[in-house]
mmCIF file of C-alpha atoms in Angstrom:
data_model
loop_
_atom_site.group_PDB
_atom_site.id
_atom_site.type_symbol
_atom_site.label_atom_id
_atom_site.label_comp_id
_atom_site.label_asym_id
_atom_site.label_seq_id
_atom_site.Cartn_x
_atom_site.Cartn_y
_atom_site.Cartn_z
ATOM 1 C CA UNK L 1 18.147 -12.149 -6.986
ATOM 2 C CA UNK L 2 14.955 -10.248 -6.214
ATOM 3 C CA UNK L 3 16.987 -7.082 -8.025
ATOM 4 C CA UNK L 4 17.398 -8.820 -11.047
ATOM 5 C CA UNK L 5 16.204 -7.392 -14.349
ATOM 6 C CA UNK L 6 13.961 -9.577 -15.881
ATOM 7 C CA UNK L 7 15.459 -11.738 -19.259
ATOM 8 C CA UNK L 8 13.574 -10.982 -22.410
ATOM 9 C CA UNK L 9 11.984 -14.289 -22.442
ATOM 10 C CA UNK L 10 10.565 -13.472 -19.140
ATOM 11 C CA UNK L 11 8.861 -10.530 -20.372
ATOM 12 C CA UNK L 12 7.892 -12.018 -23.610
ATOM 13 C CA UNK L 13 5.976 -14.830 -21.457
ATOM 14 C CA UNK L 14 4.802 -12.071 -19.142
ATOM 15 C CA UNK L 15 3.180 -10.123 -22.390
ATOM 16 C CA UNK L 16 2.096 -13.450 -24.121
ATOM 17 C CA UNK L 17 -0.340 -14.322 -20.604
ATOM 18 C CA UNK L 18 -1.219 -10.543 -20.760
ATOM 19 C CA UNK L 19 -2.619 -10.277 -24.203
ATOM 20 C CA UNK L 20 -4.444 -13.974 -22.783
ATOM 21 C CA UNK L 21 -6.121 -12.099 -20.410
ATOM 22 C CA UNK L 22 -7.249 -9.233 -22.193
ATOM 23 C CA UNK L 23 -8.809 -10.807 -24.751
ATOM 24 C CA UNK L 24 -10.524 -12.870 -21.588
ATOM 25 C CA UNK L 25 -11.738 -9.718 -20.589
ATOM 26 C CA UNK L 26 -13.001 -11.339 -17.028
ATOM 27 C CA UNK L 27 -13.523 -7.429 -16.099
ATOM 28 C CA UNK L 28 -17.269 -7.937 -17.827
ATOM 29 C CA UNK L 29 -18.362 -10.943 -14.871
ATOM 30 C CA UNK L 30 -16.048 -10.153 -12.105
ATOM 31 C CA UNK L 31 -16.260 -7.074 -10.005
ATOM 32 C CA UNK L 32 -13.476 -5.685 -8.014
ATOM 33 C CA UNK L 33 -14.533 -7.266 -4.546
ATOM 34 C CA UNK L 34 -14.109 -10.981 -6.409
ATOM 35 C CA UNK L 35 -10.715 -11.540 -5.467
ATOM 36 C CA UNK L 36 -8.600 -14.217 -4.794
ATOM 37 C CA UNK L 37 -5.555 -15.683 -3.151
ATOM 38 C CA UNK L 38 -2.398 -17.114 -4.572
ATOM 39 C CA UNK L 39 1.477 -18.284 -3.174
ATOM 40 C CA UNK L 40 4.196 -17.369 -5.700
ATOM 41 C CA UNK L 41 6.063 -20.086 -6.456
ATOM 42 C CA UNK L 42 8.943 -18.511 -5.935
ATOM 43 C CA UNK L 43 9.217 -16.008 -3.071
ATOM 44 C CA UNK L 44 6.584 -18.018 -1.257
ATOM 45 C CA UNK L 45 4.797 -14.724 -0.991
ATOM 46 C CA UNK L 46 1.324 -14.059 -0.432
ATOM 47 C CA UNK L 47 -0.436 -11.903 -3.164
ATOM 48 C CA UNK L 48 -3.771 -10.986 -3.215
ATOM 49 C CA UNK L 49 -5.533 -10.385 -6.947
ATOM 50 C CA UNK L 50 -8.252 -8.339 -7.454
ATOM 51 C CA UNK L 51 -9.507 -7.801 -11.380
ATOM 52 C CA UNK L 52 -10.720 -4.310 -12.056
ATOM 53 C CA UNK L 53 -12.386 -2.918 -14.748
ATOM 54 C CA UNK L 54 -16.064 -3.208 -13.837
ATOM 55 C CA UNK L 55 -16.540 0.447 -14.163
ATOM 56 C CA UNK L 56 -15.488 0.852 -17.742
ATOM 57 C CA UNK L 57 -13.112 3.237 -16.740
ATOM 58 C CA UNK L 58 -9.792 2.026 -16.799
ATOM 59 C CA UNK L 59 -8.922 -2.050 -16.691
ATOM 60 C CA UNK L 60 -6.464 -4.739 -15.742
ATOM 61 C CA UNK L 61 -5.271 -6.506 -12.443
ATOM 62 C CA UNK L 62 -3.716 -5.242 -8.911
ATOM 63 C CA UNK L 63 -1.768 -7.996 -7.286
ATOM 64 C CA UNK L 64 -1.155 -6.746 -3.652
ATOM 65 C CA UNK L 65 1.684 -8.358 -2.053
ATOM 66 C CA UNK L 66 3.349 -8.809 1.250
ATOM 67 C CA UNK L 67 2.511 -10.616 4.763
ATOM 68 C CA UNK L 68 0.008 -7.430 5.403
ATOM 69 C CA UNK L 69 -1.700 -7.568 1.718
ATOM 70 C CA UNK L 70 -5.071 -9.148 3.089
ATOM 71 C CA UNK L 71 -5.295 -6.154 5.970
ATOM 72 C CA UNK L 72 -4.473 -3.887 2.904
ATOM 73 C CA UNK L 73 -7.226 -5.154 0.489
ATOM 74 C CA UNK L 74 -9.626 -4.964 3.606
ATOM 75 C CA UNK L 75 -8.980 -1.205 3.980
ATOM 76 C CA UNK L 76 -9.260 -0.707 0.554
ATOM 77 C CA UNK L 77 -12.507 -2.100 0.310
ATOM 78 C CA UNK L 78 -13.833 -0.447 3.042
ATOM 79 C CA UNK L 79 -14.099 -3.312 6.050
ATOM 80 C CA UNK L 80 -11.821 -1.192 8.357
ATOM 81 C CA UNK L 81 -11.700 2.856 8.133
ATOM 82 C CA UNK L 82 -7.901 3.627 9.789
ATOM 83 C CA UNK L 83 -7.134 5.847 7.194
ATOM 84 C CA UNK L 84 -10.706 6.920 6.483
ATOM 85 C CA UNK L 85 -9.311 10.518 6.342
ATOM 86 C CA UNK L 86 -5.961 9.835 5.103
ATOM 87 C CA UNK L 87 -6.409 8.239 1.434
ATOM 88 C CA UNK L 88 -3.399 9.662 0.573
ATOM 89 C CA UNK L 89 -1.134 7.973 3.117
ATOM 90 C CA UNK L 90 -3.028 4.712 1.979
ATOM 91 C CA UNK L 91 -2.193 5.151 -1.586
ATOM 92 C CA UNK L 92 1.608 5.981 -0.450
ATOM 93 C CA UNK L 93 1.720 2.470 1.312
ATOM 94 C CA UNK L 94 0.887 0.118 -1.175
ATOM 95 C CA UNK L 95 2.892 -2.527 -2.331
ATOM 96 C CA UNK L 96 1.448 -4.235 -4.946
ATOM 97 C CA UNK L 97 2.938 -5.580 -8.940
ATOM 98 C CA UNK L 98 -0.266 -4.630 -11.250
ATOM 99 C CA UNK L 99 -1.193 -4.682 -15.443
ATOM 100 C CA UNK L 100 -3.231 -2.043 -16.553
ATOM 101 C CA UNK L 101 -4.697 -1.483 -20.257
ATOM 102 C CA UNK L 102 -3.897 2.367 -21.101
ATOM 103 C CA UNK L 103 -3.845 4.591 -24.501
ATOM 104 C CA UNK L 104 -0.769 5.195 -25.720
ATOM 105 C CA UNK L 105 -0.280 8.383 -24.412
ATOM 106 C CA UNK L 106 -0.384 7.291 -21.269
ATOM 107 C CA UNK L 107 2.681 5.009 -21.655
ATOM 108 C CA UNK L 108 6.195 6.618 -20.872
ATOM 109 C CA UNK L 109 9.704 6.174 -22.666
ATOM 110 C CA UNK L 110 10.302 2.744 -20.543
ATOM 111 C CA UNK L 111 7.152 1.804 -21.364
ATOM 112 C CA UNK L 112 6.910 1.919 -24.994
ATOM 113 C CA UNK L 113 10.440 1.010 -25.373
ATOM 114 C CA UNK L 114 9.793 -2.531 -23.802
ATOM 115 C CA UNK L 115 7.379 -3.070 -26.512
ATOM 116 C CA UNK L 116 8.912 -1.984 -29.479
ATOM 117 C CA UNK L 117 12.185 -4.242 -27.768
ATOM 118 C CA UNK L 118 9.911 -7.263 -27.863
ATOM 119 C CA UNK L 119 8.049 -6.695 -30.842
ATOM 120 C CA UNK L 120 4.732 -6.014 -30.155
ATOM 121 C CA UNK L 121 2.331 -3.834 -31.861
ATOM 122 C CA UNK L 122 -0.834 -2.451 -30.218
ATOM 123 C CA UNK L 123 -4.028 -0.027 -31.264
ATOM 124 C CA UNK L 124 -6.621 1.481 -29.733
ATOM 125 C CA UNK L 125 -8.005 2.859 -26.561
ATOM 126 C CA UNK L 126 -7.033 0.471 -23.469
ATOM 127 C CA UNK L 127 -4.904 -1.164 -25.892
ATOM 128 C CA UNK L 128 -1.493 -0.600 -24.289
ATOM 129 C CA UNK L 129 -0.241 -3.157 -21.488
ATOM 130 C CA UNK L 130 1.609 -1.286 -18.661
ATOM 131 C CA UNK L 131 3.426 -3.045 -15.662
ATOM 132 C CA UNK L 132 4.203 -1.040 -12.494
ATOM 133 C CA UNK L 133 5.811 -2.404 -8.912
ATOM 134 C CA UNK L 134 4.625 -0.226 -5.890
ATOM 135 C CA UNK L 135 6.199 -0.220 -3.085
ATOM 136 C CA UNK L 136 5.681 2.021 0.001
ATOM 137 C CA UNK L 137 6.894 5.521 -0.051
ATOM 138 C CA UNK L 138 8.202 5.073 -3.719
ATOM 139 C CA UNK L 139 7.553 6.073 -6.890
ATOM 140 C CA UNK L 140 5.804 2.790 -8.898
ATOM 141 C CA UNK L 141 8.489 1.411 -11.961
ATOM 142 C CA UNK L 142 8.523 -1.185 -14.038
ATOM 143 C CA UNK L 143 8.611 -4.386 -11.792
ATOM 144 C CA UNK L 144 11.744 -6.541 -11.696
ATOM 145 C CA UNK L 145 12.924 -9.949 -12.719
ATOM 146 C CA UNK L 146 11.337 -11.489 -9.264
ATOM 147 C CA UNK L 147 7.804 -9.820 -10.009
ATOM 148 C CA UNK L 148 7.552 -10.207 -13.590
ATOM 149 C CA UNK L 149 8.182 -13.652 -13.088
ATOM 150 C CA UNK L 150 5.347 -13.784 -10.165
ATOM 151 C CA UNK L 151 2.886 -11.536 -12.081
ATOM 152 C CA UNK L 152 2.854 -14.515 -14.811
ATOM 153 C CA UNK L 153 1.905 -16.549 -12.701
ATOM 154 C CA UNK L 154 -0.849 -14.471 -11.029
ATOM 155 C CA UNK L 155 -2.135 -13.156 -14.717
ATOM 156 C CA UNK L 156 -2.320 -17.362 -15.806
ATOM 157 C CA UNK L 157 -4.450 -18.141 -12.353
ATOM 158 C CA UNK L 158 -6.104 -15.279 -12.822
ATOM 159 C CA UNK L 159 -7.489 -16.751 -16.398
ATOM 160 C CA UNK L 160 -8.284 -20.105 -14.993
ATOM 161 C CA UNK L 161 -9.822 -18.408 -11.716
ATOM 162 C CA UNK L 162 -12.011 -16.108 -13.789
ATOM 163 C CA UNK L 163 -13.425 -19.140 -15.964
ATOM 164 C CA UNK L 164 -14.567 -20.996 -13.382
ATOM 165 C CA UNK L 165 -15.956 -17.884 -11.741
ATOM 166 C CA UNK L 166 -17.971 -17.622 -14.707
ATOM 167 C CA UNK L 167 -19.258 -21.667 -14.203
ATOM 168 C CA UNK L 168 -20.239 -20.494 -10.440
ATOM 169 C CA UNK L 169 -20.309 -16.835 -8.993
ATOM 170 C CA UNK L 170 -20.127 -18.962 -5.846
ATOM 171 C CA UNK L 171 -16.677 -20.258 -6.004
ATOM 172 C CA UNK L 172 -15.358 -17.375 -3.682
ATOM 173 C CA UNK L 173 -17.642 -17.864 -0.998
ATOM 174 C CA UNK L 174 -17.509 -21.452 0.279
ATOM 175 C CA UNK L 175 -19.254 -21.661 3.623
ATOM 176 C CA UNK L 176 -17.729 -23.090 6.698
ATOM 177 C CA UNK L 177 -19.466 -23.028 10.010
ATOM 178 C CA UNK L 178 -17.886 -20.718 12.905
ATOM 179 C CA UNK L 179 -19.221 -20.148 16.572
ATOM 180 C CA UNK L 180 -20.851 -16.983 15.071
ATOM 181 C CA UNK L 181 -22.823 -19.123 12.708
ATOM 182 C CA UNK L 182 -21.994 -19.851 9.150
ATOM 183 C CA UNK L 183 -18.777 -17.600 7.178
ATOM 184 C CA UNK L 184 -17.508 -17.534 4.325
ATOM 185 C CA UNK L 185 -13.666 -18.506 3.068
ATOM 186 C CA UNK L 186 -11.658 -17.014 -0.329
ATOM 187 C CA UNK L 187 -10.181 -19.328 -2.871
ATOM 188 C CA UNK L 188 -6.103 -19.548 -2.263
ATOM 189 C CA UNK L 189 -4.703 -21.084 -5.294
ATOM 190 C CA UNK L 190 -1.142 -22.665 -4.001
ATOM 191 C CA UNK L 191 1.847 -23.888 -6.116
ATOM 192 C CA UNK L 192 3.678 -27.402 -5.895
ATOM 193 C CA UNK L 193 6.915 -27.466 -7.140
ATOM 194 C CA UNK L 194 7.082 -31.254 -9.304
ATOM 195 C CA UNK L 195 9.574 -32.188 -11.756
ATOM 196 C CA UNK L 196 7.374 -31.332 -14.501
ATOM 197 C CA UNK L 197 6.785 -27.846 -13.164
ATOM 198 C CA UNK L 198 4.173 -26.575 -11.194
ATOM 199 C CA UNK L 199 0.857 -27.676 -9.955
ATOM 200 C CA UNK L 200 -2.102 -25.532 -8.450
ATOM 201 C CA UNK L 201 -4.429 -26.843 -5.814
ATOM 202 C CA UNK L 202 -7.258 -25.029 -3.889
ATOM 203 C CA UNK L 203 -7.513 -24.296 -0.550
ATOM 204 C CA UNK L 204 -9.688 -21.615 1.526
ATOM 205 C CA UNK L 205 -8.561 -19.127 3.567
ATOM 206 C CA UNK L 206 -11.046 -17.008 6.010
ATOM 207 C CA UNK L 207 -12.557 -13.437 4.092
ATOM 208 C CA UNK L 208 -11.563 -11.526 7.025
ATOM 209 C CA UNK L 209 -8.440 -11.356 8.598
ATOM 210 C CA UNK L 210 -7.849 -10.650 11.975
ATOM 211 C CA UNK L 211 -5.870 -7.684 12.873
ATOM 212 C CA UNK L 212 -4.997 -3.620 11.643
ATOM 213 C CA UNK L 213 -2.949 -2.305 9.666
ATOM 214 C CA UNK L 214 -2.001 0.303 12.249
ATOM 215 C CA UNK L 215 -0.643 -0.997 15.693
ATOM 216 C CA UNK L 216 0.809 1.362 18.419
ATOM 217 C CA UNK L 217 4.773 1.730 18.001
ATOM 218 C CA UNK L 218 6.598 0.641 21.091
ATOM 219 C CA UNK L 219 9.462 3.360 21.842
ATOM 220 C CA UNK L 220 12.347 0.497 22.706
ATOM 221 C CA UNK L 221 13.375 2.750 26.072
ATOM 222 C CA UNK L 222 10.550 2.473 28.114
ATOM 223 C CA UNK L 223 12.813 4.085 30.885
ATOM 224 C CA UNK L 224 13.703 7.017 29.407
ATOM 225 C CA UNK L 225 10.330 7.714 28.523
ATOM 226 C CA UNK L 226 9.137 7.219 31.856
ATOM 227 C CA UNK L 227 12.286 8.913 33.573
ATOM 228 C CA UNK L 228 11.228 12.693 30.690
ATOM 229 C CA UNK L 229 7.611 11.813 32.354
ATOM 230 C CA UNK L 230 8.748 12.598 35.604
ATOM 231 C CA UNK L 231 11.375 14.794 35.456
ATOM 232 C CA UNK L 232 9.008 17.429 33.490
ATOM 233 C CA UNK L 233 6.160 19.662 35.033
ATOM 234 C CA UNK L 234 2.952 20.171 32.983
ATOM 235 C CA UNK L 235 2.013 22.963 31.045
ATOM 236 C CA UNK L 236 -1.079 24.147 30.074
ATOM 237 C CA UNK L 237 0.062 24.328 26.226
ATOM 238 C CA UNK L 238 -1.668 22.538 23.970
ATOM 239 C CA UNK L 239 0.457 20.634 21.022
ATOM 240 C CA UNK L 240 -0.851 20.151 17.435
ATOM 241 C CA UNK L 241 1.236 17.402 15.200
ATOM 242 C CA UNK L 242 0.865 15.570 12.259
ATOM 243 C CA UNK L 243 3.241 13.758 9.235
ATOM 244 C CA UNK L 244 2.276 12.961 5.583
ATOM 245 C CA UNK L 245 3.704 12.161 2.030
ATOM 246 C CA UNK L 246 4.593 15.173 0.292
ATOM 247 C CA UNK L 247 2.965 15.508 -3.520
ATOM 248 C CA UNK L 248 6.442 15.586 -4.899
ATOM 249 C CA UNK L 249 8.689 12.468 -5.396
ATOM 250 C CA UNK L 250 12.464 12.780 -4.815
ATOM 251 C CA UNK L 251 15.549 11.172 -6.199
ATOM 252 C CA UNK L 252 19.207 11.585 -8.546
ATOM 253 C CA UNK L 253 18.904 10.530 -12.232
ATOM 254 C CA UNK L 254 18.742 6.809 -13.358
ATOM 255 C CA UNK L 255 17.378 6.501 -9.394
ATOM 256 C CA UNK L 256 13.773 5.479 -8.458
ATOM 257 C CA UNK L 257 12.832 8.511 -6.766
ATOM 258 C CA UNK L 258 10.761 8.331 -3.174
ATOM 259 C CA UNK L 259 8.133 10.566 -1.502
ATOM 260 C CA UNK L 260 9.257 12.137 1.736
ATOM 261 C CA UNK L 261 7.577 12.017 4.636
ATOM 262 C CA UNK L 262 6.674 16.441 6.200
ATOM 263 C CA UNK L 263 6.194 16.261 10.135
ATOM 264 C CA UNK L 264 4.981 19.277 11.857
ATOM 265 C CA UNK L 265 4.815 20.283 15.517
ATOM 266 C CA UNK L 266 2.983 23.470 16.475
ATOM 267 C CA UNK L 267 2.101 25.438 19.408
ATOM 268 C CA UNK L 268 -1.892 25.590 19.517
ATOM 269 C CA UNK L 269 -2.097 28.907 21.598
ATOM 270 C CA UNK L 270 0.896 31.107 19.185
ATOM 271 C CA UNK L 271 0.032 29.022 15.983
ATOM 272 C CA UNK L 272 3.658 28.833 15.555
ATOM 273 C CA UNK L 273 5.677 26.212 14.388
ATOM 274 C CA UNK L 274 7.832 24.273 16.898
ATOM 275 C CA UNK L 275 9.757 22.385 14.761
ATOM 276 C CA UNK L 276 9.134 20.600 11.791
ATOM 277 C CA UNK L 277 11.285 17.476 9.739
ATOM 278 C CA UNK L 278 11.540 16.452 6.196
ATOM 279 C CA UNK L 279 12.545 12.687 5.956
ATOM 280 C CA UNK L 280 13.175 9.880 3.310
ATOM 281 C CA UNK L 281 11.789 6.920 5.416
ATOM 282 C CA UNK L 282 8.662 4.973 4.912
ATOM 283 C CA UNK L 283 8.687 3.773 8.935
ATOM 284 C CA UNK L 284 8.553 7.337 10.914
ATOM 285 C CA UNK L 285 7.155 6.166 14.028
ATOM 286 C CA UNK L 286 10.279 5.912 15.575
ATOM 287 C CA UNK L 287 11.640 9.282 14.125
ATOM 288 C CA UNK L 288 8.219 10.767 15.153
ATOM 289 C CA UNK L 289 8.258 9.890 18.546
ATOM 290 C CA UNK L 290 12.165 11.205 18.703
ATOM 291 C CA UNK L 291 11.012 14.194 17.728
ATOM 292 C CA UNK L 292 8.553 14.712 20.117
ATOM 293 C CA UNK L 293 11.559 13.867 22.973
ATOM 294 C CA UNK L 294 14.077 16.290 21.520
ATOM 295 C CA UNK L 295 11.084 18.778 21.935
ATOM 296 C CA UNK L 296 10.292 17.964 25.556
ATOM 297 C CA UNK L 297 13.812 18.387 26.265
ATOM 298 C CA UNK L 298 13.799 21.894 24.314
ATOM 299 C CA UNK L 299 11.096 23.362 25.646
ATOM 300 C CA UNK L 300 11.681 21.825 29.648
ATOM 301 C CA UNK L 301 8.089 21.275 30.103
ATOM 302 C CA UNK L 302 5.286 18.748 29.069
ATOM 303 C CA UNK L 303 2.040 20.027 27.103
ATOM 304 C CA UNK L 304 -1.208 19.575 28.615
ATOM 305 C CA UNK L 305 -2.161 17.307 25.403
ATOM 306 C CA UNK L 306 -0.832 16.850 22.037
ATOM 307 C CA UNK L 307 -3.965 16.895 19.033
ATOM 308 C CA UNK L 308 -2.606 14.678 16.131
ATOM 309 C CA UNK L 309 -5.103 14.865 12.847
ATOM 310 C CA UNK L 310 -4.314 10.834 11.802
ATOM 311 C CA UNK L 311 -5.162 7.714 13.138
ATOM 312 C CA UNK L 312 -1.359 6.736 11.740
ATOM 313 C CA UNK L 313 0.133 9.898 13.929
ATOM 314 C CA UNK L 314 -1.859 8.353 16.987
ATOM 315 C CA UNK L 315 -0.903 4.742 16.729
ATOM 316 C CA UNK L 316 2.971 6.341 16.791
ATOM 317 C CA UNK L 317 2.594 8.423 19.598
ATOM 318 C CA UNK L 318 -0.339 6.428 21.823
ATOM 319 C CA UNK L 319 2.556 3.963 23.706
ATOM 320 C CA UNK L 320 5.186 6.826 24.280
ATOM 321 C CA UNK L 321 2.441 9.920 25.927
ATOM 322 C CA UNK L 322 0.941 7.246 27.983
ATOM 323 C CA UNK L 323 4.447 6.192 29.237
ATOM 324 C CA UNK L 324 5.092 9.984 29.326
ATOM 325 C CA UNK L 325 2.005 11.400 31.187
ATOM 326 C CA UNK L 326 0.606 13.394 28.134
ATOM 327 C CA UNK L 327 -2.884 13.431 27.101
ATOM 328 C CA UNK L 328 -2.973 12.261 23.308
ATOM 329 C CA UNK L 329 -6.107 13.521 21.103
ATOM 330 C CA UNK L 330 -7.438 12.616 18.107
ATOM 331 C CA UNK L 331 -8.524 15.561 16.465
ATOM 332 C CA UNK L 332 -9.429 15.354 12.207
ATOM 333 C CA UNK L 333 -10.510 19.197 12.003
ATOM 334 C CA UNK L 334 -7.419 21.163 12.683
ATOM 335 C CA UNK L 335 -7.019 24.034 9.985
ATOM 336 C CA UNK L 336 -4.158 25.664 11.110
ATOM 337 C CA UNK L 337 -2.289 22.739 10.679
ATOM 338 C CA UNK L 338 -3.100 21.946 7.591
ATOM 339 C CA UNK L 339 -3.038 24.798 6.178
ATOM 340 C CA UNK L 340 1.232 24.974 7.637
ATOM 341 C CA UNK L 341 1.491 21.465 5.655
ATOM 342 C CA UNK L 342 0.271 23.313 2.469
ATOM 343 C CA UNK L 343 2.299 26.826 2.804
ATOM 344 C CA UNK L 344 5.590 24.467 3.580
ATOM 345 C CA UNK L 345 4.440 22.066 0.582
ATOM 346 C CA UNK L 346 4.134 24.851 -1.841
ATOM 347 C CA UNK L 347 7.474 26.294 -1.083
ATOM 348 C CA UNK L 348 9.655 23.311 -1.692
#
């Protein structure tokens, strides 16, 4: 079902709440940090909605989605720093259903074809509604029957959310008391399915919560790890690794097109490249630490220590060296590197 295009009724209802909430324009009160909660009533998922538009610069509302949407928004805003030097990864993992207000020429074919399909005639700068579904690793696209249908329902709580907000800039932050002292909760609109349709209620849930978006990946064959540990001698070469998104998105016509992942291993002391990997999938850890095996077993001896330049290359490798007997470093500053990412980047 979750595939399903959206009927024309849906997106009708979807433009009708839109054009509510631009003339609304909570943007002008609410600042990006004054998000919210809510349940879709369908999926049962989580989504977390954040109005932007503050700035004057561009306007409309992000609703990030998915059981890790709260540790998302939180390194967003700043709270945590994993990807502190990796802003493009971040950007690459989002998954998220969003409105945003754009000129025209902005819009693409899909775009402006949905509107003239249903209708609807817009002028002006930030005139133009656009709807975009992000998911990790993918290029965004219009969102699908299963999101349009849960982005109504965001965009309508968003509208009765951003009136009261306007009654009391204190509605996000009711205080509960904690063993630290006193904290503060978010407002978590949830849905009740009746036979009239559905009711809202509040509820709270805590501002911060606990837990990181990056966890060290556990290699499933702890033996063979350990058994490449100790069949290897050390070295004293010195490994330099890394893997990010590539600029350019992939895919056949009529096909949402993906960013592949670039992995590098080099040799620190040669500057060479050991081997590198060009992949379509959005969970490398495993692939990463395969690589790094197929290496071991190539070369028939163990580096001294392996540099990675990302917290995200770390967490992926941490579990599997330690099992291994290699020294793992965290190193941000190594040019050679990336300067191989952007000589392989610019020949594809």
């Amino acid at each position: 079902m979750a595939n399903l295009q959206a009927t024309k009724e849906e997106w009708q209802q979807l433009f009708e709440a839109t054009i509510q909430f631009k003339n609304q324009a909570p943007w002008n009160w609410m600042e990006d940090d004054d998000y919210f909660l809510i349940t879709d009533p369908e999926s049962s998922e989580l989504g977390c909605c954040v109005v932007f538009g503050a700035g004057k610069i561009s306007y409309g509302l992000n609703v990030y989605t998915g059981p890790q949407a709260r540790l998302f928004l939180q390194e967003l805003s700043g709270v945590t720093d994993q990807f502190d030097d990796d802003r493009i990864e971040l950007a690459r993992s989002m998954r998220a259903i969003t409105v945003g207000f754009e000129n025209r020429d902005r819009l693409y074919k899909d775009d402006l074809q949905l509107i003239r399909n249903l209708g609807y005639k817009f002028r002006g700068a930030h005139a133009w509604p656009q709807f975009r579904s992000f998911e990790p690793g993918f290029l965004p696209t219009q969102p699908n029957g299963q999101e349009v249908r849960f982005l109504i329902a965001a965009i309508e709580q968003t509208i009765y959310v951003a009136d009261r907000f306007r009654e009391n800039h204190e509605l996000y932050f009711e205080h509960d008391q904690t063993a630290e002292g006193t904290g503060q909760k978010r407002l978590h609109r949830i849905p009740e399915i009746t036979s009239s349709g559905v009711s809202w209620s509040d509820t709270w849930q805590p501002w911060l919560e606990d837990g990181e978006l990056l966890t060290p990946y556990v290699y499933p064959n702890e033996l063979q790890l350990r058994q490449i540990g100790k069949s290897l001698k050390t070295s004293t070469e010195v490994w330099h690794s890394d893997f990010q998104y590539i600029s350019q998105a992939f895919g056949e016509k009529d096909e949402r097109g993906s960013y592949p992942r670039l992995s590098l291993w080099m040799s620190a002391s040669t500057g060479l490249i050991l081997t590198s990997e060009l992949a379509d999938n959005h969970d490398f850890a495993h692939d990463f630490v395969e690589q790094l095996l197929d290496l071991l077993k190539t070369s028939g001896f163990k580096p001294k220590s392996i540099n990675v330049r990302s917290n995200k290359a770390f967490f992926a490798l941490k579990d599997s060296t330690d099992k291994l007997g290699i020294t793992l470093k965290l190193n941000f500053d190594l040019p050679e590197l990336y300067m191989a990412f952007e000589e392989i980047e610019d020949s594809l």
